[in-house]
Short mmCIF file of C-alpha atoms and ligand atoms in Angstrom, two decimals:
data_model
loop_
_atom_site.label_atom_id
_atom_site.label_comp_id
_atom_site.label_asym_id
_atom_site.label_seq_id
_atom_site.Cartn_x
_atom_site.Cartn_y
_atom_site.Cartn_z
CA MET A 115 -18.36 6.20 2.18
CA PRO A 116 -14.95 3.89 2.68
CA ALA A 117 -16.35 0.03 2.44
CA THR A 118 -16.20 -2.26 5.31
CA VAL A 119 -14.82 -5.99 4.74
CA VAL A 120 -15.63 -9.17 6.35
CA VAL A 121 -13.37 -11.53 6.75
CA GLY A 122 -13.09 -14.95 8.00
CA THR A 123 -9.93 -15.20 10.71
CA GLN A 124 -10.40 -19.08 11.35
CA TRP A 125 -10.57 -22.47 9.23
CA GLY A 126 -13.97 -20.82 7.50
CA ASP A 127 -17.79 -21.27 9.18
CA GLU A 128 -16.98 -18.58 11.45
CA GLY A 129 -20.89 -17.62 11.37
CA LYS A 130 -20.18 -14.94 8.72
CA GLY A 131 -23.66 -15.16 7.34
CA LYS A 132 -24.63 -14.04 10.30
CA LEU A 133 -22.91 -11.41 10.85
CA THR A 134 -22.85 -9.64 6.81
CA ASP A 135 -26.87 -10.27 7.35
CA LEU A 136 -26.33 -8.33 10.87
CA LEU A 137 -24.11 -5.12 8.94
CA ALA A 138 -26.09 -5.24 5.64
CA LYS A 139 -28.89 -3.42 8.15
CA ASP A 140 -27.08 -0.23 7.44
CA MET A 141 -25.27 -1.53 3.06
CA ARG A 142 -26.61 -0.40 -0.13
CA LEU A 143 -24.29 -3.07 -1.53
CA VAL A 144 -23.38 -6.01 -0.41
CA VAL A 145 -20.47 -7.48 -2.31
CA ARG A 146 -19.23 -11.65 -2.28
CA TYR A 147 -15.62 -11.06 -3.43
CA GLN A 148 -14.29 -14.69 -3.61
CA GLY A 149 -14.54 -18.73 -3.63
CA GLY A 150 -17.85 -20.17 -5.40
CA HIS A 151 -20.39 -22.01 -4.23
CA ASN A 152 -17.76 -23.66 -1.60
CA ALA A 153 -19.18 -21.69 0.73
CA GLY A 154 -22.01 -22.54 3.45
CA HIS A 155 -23.47 -19.05 5.10
CA THR A 156 -25.84 -19.26 7.25
CA ILE A 157 -28.25 -16.26 8.15
CA VAL A 158 -30.98 -17.09 10.48
CA VAL A 159 -34.11 -14.32 10.75
CA ASP A 160 -37.77 -15.46 12.55
CA GLY A 161 -36.26 -18.68 13.44
CA GLU A 162 -35.79 -19.70 9.15
CA SER A 163 -32.77 -20.94 8.47
CA PHE A 164 -31.34 -19.56 5.42
CA ALA A 165 -28.37 -21.15 3.84
CA LEU A 166 -26.67 -19.29 1.13
CA GLN A 167 -23.87 -20.80 -1.48
CA LEU A 168 -23.06 -17.55 -3.82
CA ILE A 169 -25.70 -15.14 -3.41
CA PRO A 170 -23.43 -12.64 -1.00
CA SER A 171 -26.10 -12.78 2.62
CA GLY A 172 -27.37 -9.07 2.42
CA VAL A 173 -30.20 -10.65 -0.14
CA LEU A 174 -32.43 -10.12 2.87
CA TYR A 175 -33.31 -6.91 3.30
CA SER A 176 -34.22 -5.20 0.38
CA HIS A 177 -33.04 -1.62 -0.02
CA THR A 178 -28.82 -4.08 -0.50
CA VAL A 179 -28.96 -4.24 -4.09
CA PRO A 180 -26.29 -8.20 -3.88
CA VAL A 181 -23.58 -7.70 -6.30
CA ILE A 182 -20.81 -11.21 -7.58
CA GLY A 183 -17.37 -9.81 -7.52
CA ASN A 184 -15.27 -10.64 -10.08
CA GLY A 185 -12.90 -12.84 -7.70
CA VAL A 186 -16.15 -15.59 -7.48
CA VAL A 187 -15.55 -18.38 -9.28
CA VAL A 188 -19.29 -19.36 -10.71
CA ASP A 189 -21.78 -21.76 -11.65
CA PRO A 190 -24.03 -20.79 -13.23
CA ALA A 191 -26.78 -23.77 -12.39
CA VAL A 192 -25.84 -22.98 -8.68
CA LEU A 193 -27.10 -19.62 -8.77
CA LEU A 194 -30.43 -19.59 -10.96
CA ALA A 195 -31.09 -22.58 -8.67
CA GLU A 196 -30.09 -20.52 -5.44
CA CYS A 197 -32.11 -17.57 -7.11
CA ASP A 198 -35.10 -19.96 -7.18
CA MET A 199 -35.34 -21.28 -2.97
CA LEU A 200 -35.49 -17.49 -2.72
CA GLU A 201 -38.03 -16.71 -4.73
CA GLN A 202 -39.58 -19.34 -3.71
CA ARG A 203 -38.85 -18.53 -0.45
CA GLY A 204 -39.91 -14.10 -0.83
CA VAL A 205 -36.79 -13.38 -1.33
CA ASP A 206 -36.61 -10.78 -4.07
CA THR A 207 -32.99 -11.91 -5.89
CA SER A 208 -34.64 -9.63 -8.77
CA ARG A 209 -31.57 -7.17 -7.42
CA LEU A 210 -28.83 -9.12 -8.15
CA VAL A 211 -26.01 -8.44 -10.41
CA VAL A 212 -22.71 -11.14 -11.54
CA SER A 213 -20.15 -9.60 -12.62
CA GLY A 214 -18.59 -9.95 -16.76
CA ASN A 215 -15.43 -11.73 -14.93
CA ALA A 216 -16.13 -13.59 -13.36
CA HIS A 217 -15.58 -16.89 -13.77
CA LEU A 218 -17.56 -19.89 -14.97
CA ILE A 219 -17.88 -23.33 -13.26
CA MET A 220 -17.92 -26.55 -15.41
CA PRO A 221 -18.61 -29.70 -15.29
CA TYR A 222 -14.63 -30.83 -16.24
CA HIS A 223 -13.89 -28.45 -13.20
CA TYR A 224 -16.02 -31.29 -10.61
CA GLU A 225 -14.75 -34.30 -12.36
CA LEU A 226 -11.49 -32.94 -12.06
CA ASP A 227 -11.95 -32.37 -8.37
CA ARG A 228 -13.40 -35.20 -8.40
CA ALA A 229 -10.01 -36.83 -9.77
CA THR A 230 -7.42 -36.01 -8.17
CA GLU A 231 -8.69 -35.67 -4.93
CA ARG A 232 -8.90 -40.02 -5.43
CA ALA A 233 -5.24 -39.59 -6.48
CA LEU A 234 -4.13 -37.58 -3.74
CA GLY A 235 -5.61 -40.81 -1.83
CA LYS A 236 -4.57 -40.44 1.69
CA ASN A 237 -2.36 -36.96 1.38
CA ALA A 238 -6.17 -35.59 -0.52
CA LEU A 239 -7.21 -32.57 0.54
CA GLY A 240 -11.57 -33.09 2.03
CA THR A 241 -12.24 -30.30 -0.71
CA THR A 242 -16.31 -29.63 -1.07
CA LYS A 243 -15.88 -31.25 -4.53
CA ARG A 244 -17.51 -28.32 -6.04
CA GLY A 245 -14.33 -27.83 -8.57
CA ILE A 246 -13.29 -24.97 -7.32
CA GLY A 247 -9.68 -25.20 -7.05
CA PRO A 248 -9.54 -26.38 -11.38
CA ALA A 249 -12.32 -23.15 -11.74
CA TYR A 250 -9.84 -21.24 -10.77
CA ALA A 251 -6.20 -23.21 -11.67
CA ASP A 252 -8.05 -22.62 -15.16
CA LYS A 253 -8.25 -18.93 -14.00
CA ALA A 254 -4.21 -18.11 -13.87
CA ALA A 255 -4.49 -20.67 -16.76
CA ARG A 256 -5.91 -18.24 -18.88
CA ILE A 257 -8.28 -21.27 -20.33
CA GLY A 258 -11.25 -20.62 -18.41
CA LEU A 259 -14.56 -18.94 -19.22
CA ARG A 260 -16.08 -15.64 -18.04
CA VAL A 261 -19.28 -15.05 -17.73
CA GLN A 262 -19.45 -12.60 -20.15
CA ASP A 263 -18.80 -16.01 -22.50
CA LEU A 264 -22.19 -16.33 -22.28
CA LEU A 265 -23.42 -13.73 -24.16
CA ASP A 266 -21.23 -14.44 -26.87
CA GLU A 267 -22.24 -18.00 -28.23
CA LYS A 268 -19.02 -17.94 -30.94
CA ILE A 269 -16.54 -16.67 -28.41
CA PHE A 270 -17.89 -19.60 -25.76
CA ARG A 271 -18.15 -21.86 -28.11
CA GLU A 272 -14.03 -21.34 -29.39
CA LYS A 273 -12.75 -21.23 -26.02
CA LEU A 274 -14.77 -24.56 -24.66
CA ASP A 275 -13.60 -26.88 -27.78
CA ILE A 276 -10.20 -25.78 -26.43
CA VAL A 277 -10.99 -26.17 -22.90
CA VAL A 278 -12.91 -30.01 -23.16
CA ARG A 279 -9.56 -31.14 -26.04
CA GLU A 280 -7.28 -30.60 -22.89
CA LYS A 281 -9.77 -31.55 -20.18
CA ASN A 282 -10.34 -35.10 -21.78
CA ALA A 283 -7.11 -36.16 -23.02
CA ILE A 284 -6.26 -35.22 -19.27
CA LEU A 285 -9.30 -36.91 -17.47
CA ALA A 286 -8.57 -39.91 -19.66
CA LYS A 287 -5.56 -40.56 -20.16
CA VAL A 288 -4.13 -39.63 -16.67
CA TYR A 289 -7.05 -40.76 -14.76
CA ASN A 290 -8.63 -43.08 -16.66
CA ARG A 291 -12.19 -41.33 -16.76
CA LEU A 292 -15.43 -40.97 -19.64
CA ALA A 293 -15.03 -38.21 -21.43
CA MET A 294 -17.20 -35.49 -21.07
CA ASP A 295 -19.27 -33.96 -23.80
CA PHE A 296 -18.72 -31.17 -25.85
CA ASP A 297 -22.14 -30.33 -27.26
CA GLU A 298 -24.08 -31.08 -24.07
CA ILE A 299 -22.32 -28.58 -21.55
CA ALA A 300 -22.30 -26.24 -24.43
CA ASP A 301 -26.17 -26.85 -24.75
CA GLN A 302 -26.30 -26.37 -21.44
CA TYR A 303 -24.83 -23.74 -20.91
CA LEU A 304 -25.19 -21.22 -23.54
CA ASN A 305 -29.06 -22.74 -24.28
CA GLU A 306 -30.76 -22.91 -20.64
CA LEU A 307 -28.56 -21.20 -18.39
CA ALA A 308 -26.90 -17.95 -20.68
CA PRO A 309 -30.98 -17.05 -21.16
CA ARG A 310 -30.77 -16.46 -17.15
CA ILE A 311 -27.62 -15.06 -16.01
CA ALA A 312 -27.52 -12.78 -19.21
CA PRO A 313 -29.65 -10.40 -17.32
CA MET A 314 -27.81 -10.52 -14.47
CA ILE A 315 -24.31 -9.77 -16.31
CA GLY A 316 -22.97 -5.61 -15.13
CA ASP A 317 -19.81 -4.02 -14.15
CA THR A 318 -19.92 -4.52 -11.61
CA VAL A 319 -16.83 -2.63 -10.85
CA SER A 320 -18.23 0.33 -12.08
CA LEU A 321 -21.45 -0.28 -10.02
CA ILE A 322 -19.33 -0.38 -6.47
CA HIS A 323 -17.24 3.13 -7.69
CA GLU A 324 -19.99 4.98 -8.20
CA ALA A 325 -22.19 3.90 -4.87
CA LEU A 326 -18.44 4.44 -2.86
CA GLU A 327 -18.93 8.22 -4.61
CA ASP A 328 -21.96 8.54 -4.30
CA GLY A 329 -21.08 7.83 0.16
CA GLU A 330 -23.30 4.85 0.27
CA ASN A 331 -22.41 2.23 2.60
CA VAL A 332 -20.15 -0.87 0.45
CA MET A 333 -20.04 -4.20 2.12
CA LEU A 334 -17.71 -7.08 0.83
CA GLU A 335 -18.18 -10.30 1.89
CA GLY A 336 -15.41 -12.72 2.45
CA ALA A 337 -16.16 -16.80 2.05
CA GLN A 338 -13.87 -19.07 3.71
CA ALA A 339 -11.53 -17.97 5.89
CA THR A 340 -7.94 -16.42 6.82
CA PHE A 341 -6.04 -20.62 7.21
CA LEU A 342 -7.74 -21.58 3.61
CA ASP A 343 -5.89 -18.76 2.17
CA LEU A 344 -4.45 -19.90 -0.87
CA ASP A 345 -1.36 -17.48 0.14
CA HIS A 346 -1.32 -17.11 3.73
CA GLY A 347 -3.60 -20.28 4.95
CA THR A 348 -1.98 -24.34 5.40
CA TYR A 349 -0.92 -24.81 2.31
CA PRO A 350 -1.85 -27.24 0.85
CA PHE A 351 -4.71 -27.56 3.29
CA VAL A 352 -6.43 -24.70 1.65
CA THR A 353 -9.22 -23.25 -0.80
CA SER A 354 -7.65 -21.93 -3.92
CA SER A 355 -8.84 -18.17 -4.16
CA ASN A 356 -8.03 -15.17 -1.12
CA PRO A 357 -10.36 -15.38 1.58
CA THR A 358 -8.09 -12.60 3.32
CA ALA A 359 -9.27 -8.31 3.39
CA GLY A 360 -7.00 -7.81 0.25
CA GLY A 361 -8.10 -10.34 -1.43
CA ALA A 362 -11.00 -8.14 -1.01
CA CYS A 363 -10.33 -5.43 -3.45
CA VAL A 364 -9.05 -7.54 -6.33
CA GLY A 365 -11.77 -9.56 -6.19
CA THR A 366 -14.47 -6.53 -6.55
CA GLY A 367 -11.59 -3.34 -8.14
CA ILE A 368 -10.98 -1.43 -5.68
CA GLY A 369 -7.99 0.00 -4.41
CA PRO A 370 -7.16 0.06 0.02
CA ARG A 371 -7.32 2.84 0.61
CA ASP A 372 -11.39 2.42 -0.56
CA VAL A 373 -12.22 0.17 2.97
CA SER A 374 -11.86 2.48 5.60
CA ARG A 375 -13.33 -1.04 8.79
CA VAL A 376 -12.57 -4.63 7.85
CA VAL A 377 -14.48 -6.65 10.69
CA GLY A 378 -13.00 -10.29 11.70
CA ILE A 379 -15.52 -13.31 12.11
CA ALA A 380 -13.96 -15.65 15.19
CA LYS A 381 -15.56 -18.66 16.47
CA ALA A 382 -15.38 -18.18 20.13
CA TYR A 383 -13.48 -21.71 19.97
CA VAL A 384 -12.27 -22.72 16.28
CA THR A 385 -14.08 -25.84 13.99
CA ARG A 386 -11.97 -26.75 10.71
CA VAL A 387 -13.86 -28.55 7.59
CA GLY A 388 -11.37 -31.37 5.98
CA SER A 389 -7.59 -31.37 6.02
CA GLY A 390 -4.41 -30.26 7.69
CA PRO A 391 -3.03 -29.14 10.97
CA PHE A 392 -4.94 -27.85 13.37
CA PRO A 393 -3.28 -27.23 16.85
CA THR A 394 -6.26 -27.10 18.73
CA GLU A 395 -7.70 -29.70 18.15
CA LEU A 396 -10.11 -31.73 20.62
CA ASP A 397 -9.71 -35.35 19.62
CA GLY A 398 -12.06 -36.70 22.61
CA GLU A 399 -15.21 -35.87 25.12
CA LEU A 400 -14.19 -32.25 25.29
CA GLY A 401 -15.30 -31.91 21.24
CA GLU A 402 -18.12 -34.51 20.84
CA LEU A 403 -19.25 -31.75 23.32
CA LEU A 404 -18.75 -29.11 21.14
CA VAL A 405 -19.61 -30.41 17.47
CA ASP A 406 -23.08 -31.59 19.54
CA LYS A 407 -23.86 -28.02 21.37
CA GLY A 408 -22.75 -25.76 18.18
CA HIS A 409 -24.03 -28.31 15.49
CA GLU A 410 -20.91 -28.35 14.03
CA TYR A 411 -21.76 -30.19 10.97
CA GLY A 412 -21.32 -28.07 7.12
CA THR A 413 -24.04 -26.28 6.19
CA ASN A 414 -23.87 -27.69 2.78
CA THR A 415 -21.80 -30.39 2.33
CA GLY A 416 -22.90 -31.88 6.18
CA ARG A 417 -19.74 -33.43 6.69
CA ARG A 418 -18.43 -32.98 10.49
CA ARG A 419 -16.09 -29.73 11.71
CA ARG A 420 -13.55 -30.82 13.69
CA PRO A 421 -13.00 -28.98 16.80
CA GLY A 422 -10.94 -27.13 18.93
CA TRP A 423 -10.30 -24.40 21.93
CA LEU A 424 -9.42 -21.13 20.42
CA ASP A 425 -6.10 -20.03 19.10
CA VAL A 426 -4.84 -16.11 19.18
CA VAL A 427 -1.88 -16.98 18.17
CA MET A 428 -3.61 -17.59 14.60
CA LEU A 429 -6.11 -14.65 15.52
CA ARG A 430 -3.46 -12.03 15.65
CA GLN A 431 -1.78 -13.34 12.65
CA ALA A 432 -5.01 -13.05 11.37
CA ALA A 433 -4.85 -9.41 13.00
CA ARG A 434 -2.23 -8.93 11.25
CA ILE A 435 -2.34 -10.51 7.59
CA ASN A 436 -5.85 -9.02 7.19
CA SER A 437 -5.42 -5.09 8.89
CA LEU A 438 -8.67 -6.22 11.44
CA SER A 439 -10.10 -3.54 12.40
CA GLU A 440 -12.66 -5.02 15.35
CA ILE A 441 -12.88 -8.62 16.56
CA ALA A 442 -16.14 -9.91 15.87
CA ILE A 443 -16.76 -13.47 18.49
CA THR A 444 -19.54 -15.70 17.55
CA LYS A 445 -21.25 -18.82 19.18
CA LEU A 446 -20.25 -17.84 22.91
CA ASP A 447 -23.43 -19.12 24.01
CA VAL A 448 -21.88 -22.63 23.12
CA LEU A 449 -19.26 -22.36 25.13
CA SER A 450 -21.66 -21.98 28.77
CA ASP A 451 -22.02 -25.10 31.29
CA PHE A 452 -18.18 -25.93 30.31
CA ASP A 453 -16.20 -25.66 34.26
CA GLU A 454 -13.27 -23.75 32.58
CA VAL A 455 -12.47 -22.55 29.36
CA LYS A 456 -9.40 -22.45 27.10
CA VAL A 457 -7.19 -20.70 24.56
CA CYS A 458 -4.20 -21.26 23.02
CA VAL A 459 -1.69 -18.46 23.79
CA GLY A 460 1.62 -19.38 22.53
CA TYR A 461 2.71 -22.90 20.65
CA GLU A 462 6.07 -25.26 22.53
CA VAL A 463 8.41 -27.03 20.06
CA ASP A 464 11.65 -28.24 20.02
CA GLY A 465 11.46 -27.42 23.64
CA GLU A 466 10.70 -24.14 22.60
CA ARG A 467 7.86 -21.47 23.60
CA ILE A 468 7.07 -19.04 20.57
CA THR A 469 4.38 -17.28 19.59
CA ARG A 470 3.87 -16.37 16.33
CA VAL A 471 2.13 -19.29 13.83
CA PRO A 472 5.43 -20.82 12.39
CA TYR A 473 6.19 -19.79 8.90
CA HIS A 474 7.87 -23.55 7.73
CA GLN A 475 4.66 -25.33 7.15
CA SER A 476 6.63 -28.86 8.29
CA VAL A 477 6.75 -27.48 12.99
CA LEU A 478 2.82 -26.54 12.77
CA HIS A 479 1.66 -29.73 12.69
CA ARG A 480 4.40 -30.38 15.45
CA VAL A 481 3.71 -27.96 18.00
CA THR A 482 1.44 -28.23 20.73
CA PRO A 483 -0.87 -25.53 22.45
CA VAL A 484 -0.04 -23.54 25.33
CA TYR A 485 -3.35 -22.89 26.95
CA GLU A 486 -3.99 -20.20 29.38
CA THR A 487 -7.09 -21.33 31.03
CA LEU A 488 -10.34 -19.03 32.19
CA PRO A 489 -13.21 -20.29 34.10
CA GLY A 490 -16.45 -21.28 32.34
CA TRP A 491 -19.89 -20.12 33.03
CA SER A 492 -22.82 -21.08 33.68
CA ASP A 493 -25.53 -19.08 32.45
CA ASP A 494 -27.82 -19.42 28.76
CA LEU A 495 -26.36 -16.82 26.97
CA SER A 496 -28.60 -16.95 24.70
CA GLY A 497 -31.47 -13.62 25.91
CA ALA A 498 -28.60 -11.26 26.19
CA THR A 499 -28.88 -8.29 24.78
CA THR A 500 -25.70 -5.46 26.27
CA THR A 501 -22.22 -6.39 27.03
CA ALA A 502 -24.20 -6.34 30.65
CA ASP A 503 -26.02 -9.21 30.30
CA LEU A 504 -23.18 -11.46 29.89
CA PRO A 505 -21.47 -12.95 33.15
CA LYS A 506 -18.06 -11.86 34.06
CA SER A 507 -16.46 -15.27 33.10
CA ALA A 508 -18.05 -14.94 30.05
CA ARG A 509 -17.04 -11.00 30.02
CA ASP A 510 -13.24 -12.09 30.64
CA TYR A 511 -13.07 -14.75 27.81
CA LEU A 512 -13.82 -11.78 25.74
CA ARG A 513 -10.97 -9.31 27.12
CA CYS A 514 -8.08 -12.21 27.34
CA ILE A 515 -9.11 -12.61 23.42
CA GLU A 516 -8.92 -8.49 23.13
CA GLU A 517 -5.59 -9.00 24.68
CA HIS A 518 -4.16 -11.54 23.09
CA ALA A 519 -5.20 -10.19 19.63
CA GLY A 520 -4.90 -6.52 20.08
CA VAL A 521 -7.99 -6.05 18.30
CA PRO A 522 -11.33 -4.68 19.56
CA VAL A 523 -13.88 -7.02 20.41
CA THR A 524 -17.21 -5.31 19.13
CA TYR A 525 -19.68 -8.09 17.87
CA VAL A 526 -20.60 -10.75 19.89
CA GLY A 527 -22.93 -13.43 18.63
CA VAL A 528 -25.27 -15.12 21.11
CA GLY A 529 -26.94 -17.71 19.47
CA PRO A 530 -28.27 -18.07 15.90
CA GLY A 531 -30.75 -15.71 15.18
CA ARG A 532 -30.54 -12.25 13.70
CA GLU A 533 -30.43 -10.75 16.88
CA GLN A 534 -28.43 -12.76 18.47
CA PHE A 535 -25.93 -10.54 19.78
CA VAL A 536 -24.10 -7.90 21.40
CA GLN A 537 -22.44 -4.96 21.02
CA PHE A 538 -20.20 -5.37 23.55
CA HIS A 539 -18.65 -2.51 25.70
CA GLN A 540 -21.94 -0.36 25.40
P1 GDP B 760 -20.01 -19.58 7.80
O1 GDP B 760 -20.19 -20.41 6.52
O2 GDP B 760 -18.77 -18.16 8.59
O3 GDP B 760 -21.00 -17.73 7.58
O4 GDP B 760 -20.57 -19.76 8.76
P2 GDP B 760 -22.00 -21.62 8.65
O5 GDP B 760 -23.21 -20.21 8.22
O6 GDP B 760 -21.01 -21.69 8.01
O7 GDP B 760 -21.88 -21.84 10.09
C1 GDP B 760 -21.82 -21.00 11.12
C2 GDP B 760 -22.75 -21.44 12.25
O8 GDP B 760 -22.84 -20.79 13.12
C3 GDP B 760 -23.98 -21.41 11.23
O9 GDP B 760 -25.64 -22.54 11.75
C4 GDP B 760 -24.93 -19.90 12.08
O10 GDP B 760 -26.18 -20.37 12.09
C5 GDP B 760 -24.78 -21.01 13.58
N1 GDP B 760 -24.47 -19.05 14.58
C6 GDP B 760 -23.73 -18.65 13.77
N2 GDP B 760 -23.60 -17.27 14.92
C7 GDP B 760 -23.98 -17.78 16.13
C8 GDP B 760 -23.83 -18.08 17.88
O11 GDP B 760 -24.26 -16.48 17.93
N3 GDP B 760 -24.51 -18.32 18.47
C9 GDP B 760 -24.95 -20.14 17.29
N4 GDP B 760 -25.64 -20.68 18.51
N5 GDP B 760 -24.89 -20.59 16.32
C10 GDP B 760 -24.50 -19.50 15.60
P1 IMO B 761 -17.31 -20.57 4.68
O1 IMO B 761 -17.30 -19.71 3.58
C1 IMO B 761 -14.67 -24.32 5.54
C2 IMO B 761 -12.43 -26.09 2.85
C3 IMO B 761 -13.28 -26.93 2.47
C4 IMO B 761 -11.77 -27.94 2.31
C5 IMO B 761 -10.95 -26.86 1.43
C6 IMO B 761 -10.52 -26.87 0.17
O2 IMO B 761 -19.24 -21.51 4.31
O3 IMO B 761 -17.25 -20.66 5.54
P2 IMO B 761 -12.58 -26.14 -1.60
O4 IMO B 761 -13.33 -27.30 -2.01
O5 IMO B 761 -12.50 -24.87 -1.92
O6 IMO B 761 -10.89 -26.86 -2.75
O7 IMO B 761 -11.45 -27.13 -0.12
O8 IMO B 761 -11.43 -25.44 1.92
N1 IMO B 761 -14.13 -25.23 2.73
C7 IMO B 761 -14.38 -24.96 3.79
N2 IMO B 761 -14.42 -24.69 4.68
N3 IMO B 761 -16.08 -23.39 5.44
C8 IMO B 761 -16.26 -22.53 3.81
O9 IMO B 761 -16.50 -22.00 3.62
C9 IMO B 761 -15.60 -23.71 3.14
N4 IMO B 761 -14.97 -23.37 2.02
C10 IMO B 761 -13.85 -24.77 1.34
O10 IMO B 761 -13.36 -27.92 3.86
O11 IMO B 761 -10.67 -28.35 3.47
MG1 MG B 762 -19.31 -22.32 6.18
#
């Protein structure tokens, strides 16, 4: 059975965790393919909320094998803390498999993330300060340490020695920061963390291919989103990996023909954390209302998310870049009680109307959104289970999205709970 990809279509926090959990009901493997613990994926089951950073959102089922793919950057201490948290809450994490090719986040990555953000001053990206960018930079520079290095003390020490020297020179001379201690890092990673991580390390590429060959359902769970993608996002206000569907192949070791379904997740409005352009951003009262009603604060960082109306220009672009086969709209319930709802269907810039995301970044910073205004609805949607339970205005809103994005909407989220969704058109 070819794989299914779950991908964010906006700037993150669309509800990928909830949808991954929902679809994982029928999956054997659930694989995270990029990012690290900059992600925060929430799943709510029977009123109990789980906020996951690294472990795939399929972990709550006993029939799934959660896998951390080669494209992920792993802080082993965070991974173990997450396993412990889940175990304490009765979730079995013993099936977890971590790719030996995944790269490690090291203490100097945090330090460099903070230092570069500080140095950027008012141009700071607003990163999660989890060392993500510096870890991927080392991967590209071919000086990263990988999960498999934890299995070989000699190699680990050799590599670490070279890198710590380089990082300490940069930290001291460029950023005027204190040096990192080689022995402390080596001791923590090799003696504290490696013994517990070692049994989780596996050949995830073979595992995934064997599952596909056996006709099992495999899901690839993206973190972050299309417009945080290093290549396709609003650079430099992006993350340092490829959350887009192509990244799912690279980050797991499968080819494009092994993917048959790509589910794009879009919030019924848009939020963004951190800096960067956001054409439909709402600064005033309406924005506050969205933040309040949608509880728009970071899952792990607690940062307030910037709110705005849905932008189907972006959604159309995301549909192309990811070759979306369908879209799941989340948080439609949050839009109840607005007199009218708006959808950005184009932009105006320099007296011209455009219906594409401008390829020149500085143009995107200057665009004015062109809205289509639709009537709102006041019904409480949280108990809806079928399309017929949705008021006409809500159905029209969803149809408007489908029309502009050119992709069918299949799932509609009407609350945070696992069971709070509607299969649209059914
Ligand atoms: P992710 O990073 O894409 O997995 O999304 P997050 O978990 O960071 O943020 C989404 C938030 O919205 C979480 O608090 C979810 O519990 C919540 N959520 C997901 N779907 C729905 C929905 O349909 N309605 C409501 N009200 N909340 C939802
Ligand atoms: P999930 O998977 C929302 C944002 C940060 C910052 C930029 C770069 O929960 O949707 P980084 O730490 O990655 O170098 O930060 O990316 N960012 C996210 N925003 N949801 C996320 O993950 C994010 N992961 C990173 O706020 O603007
Ligand atoms: Mg999140």
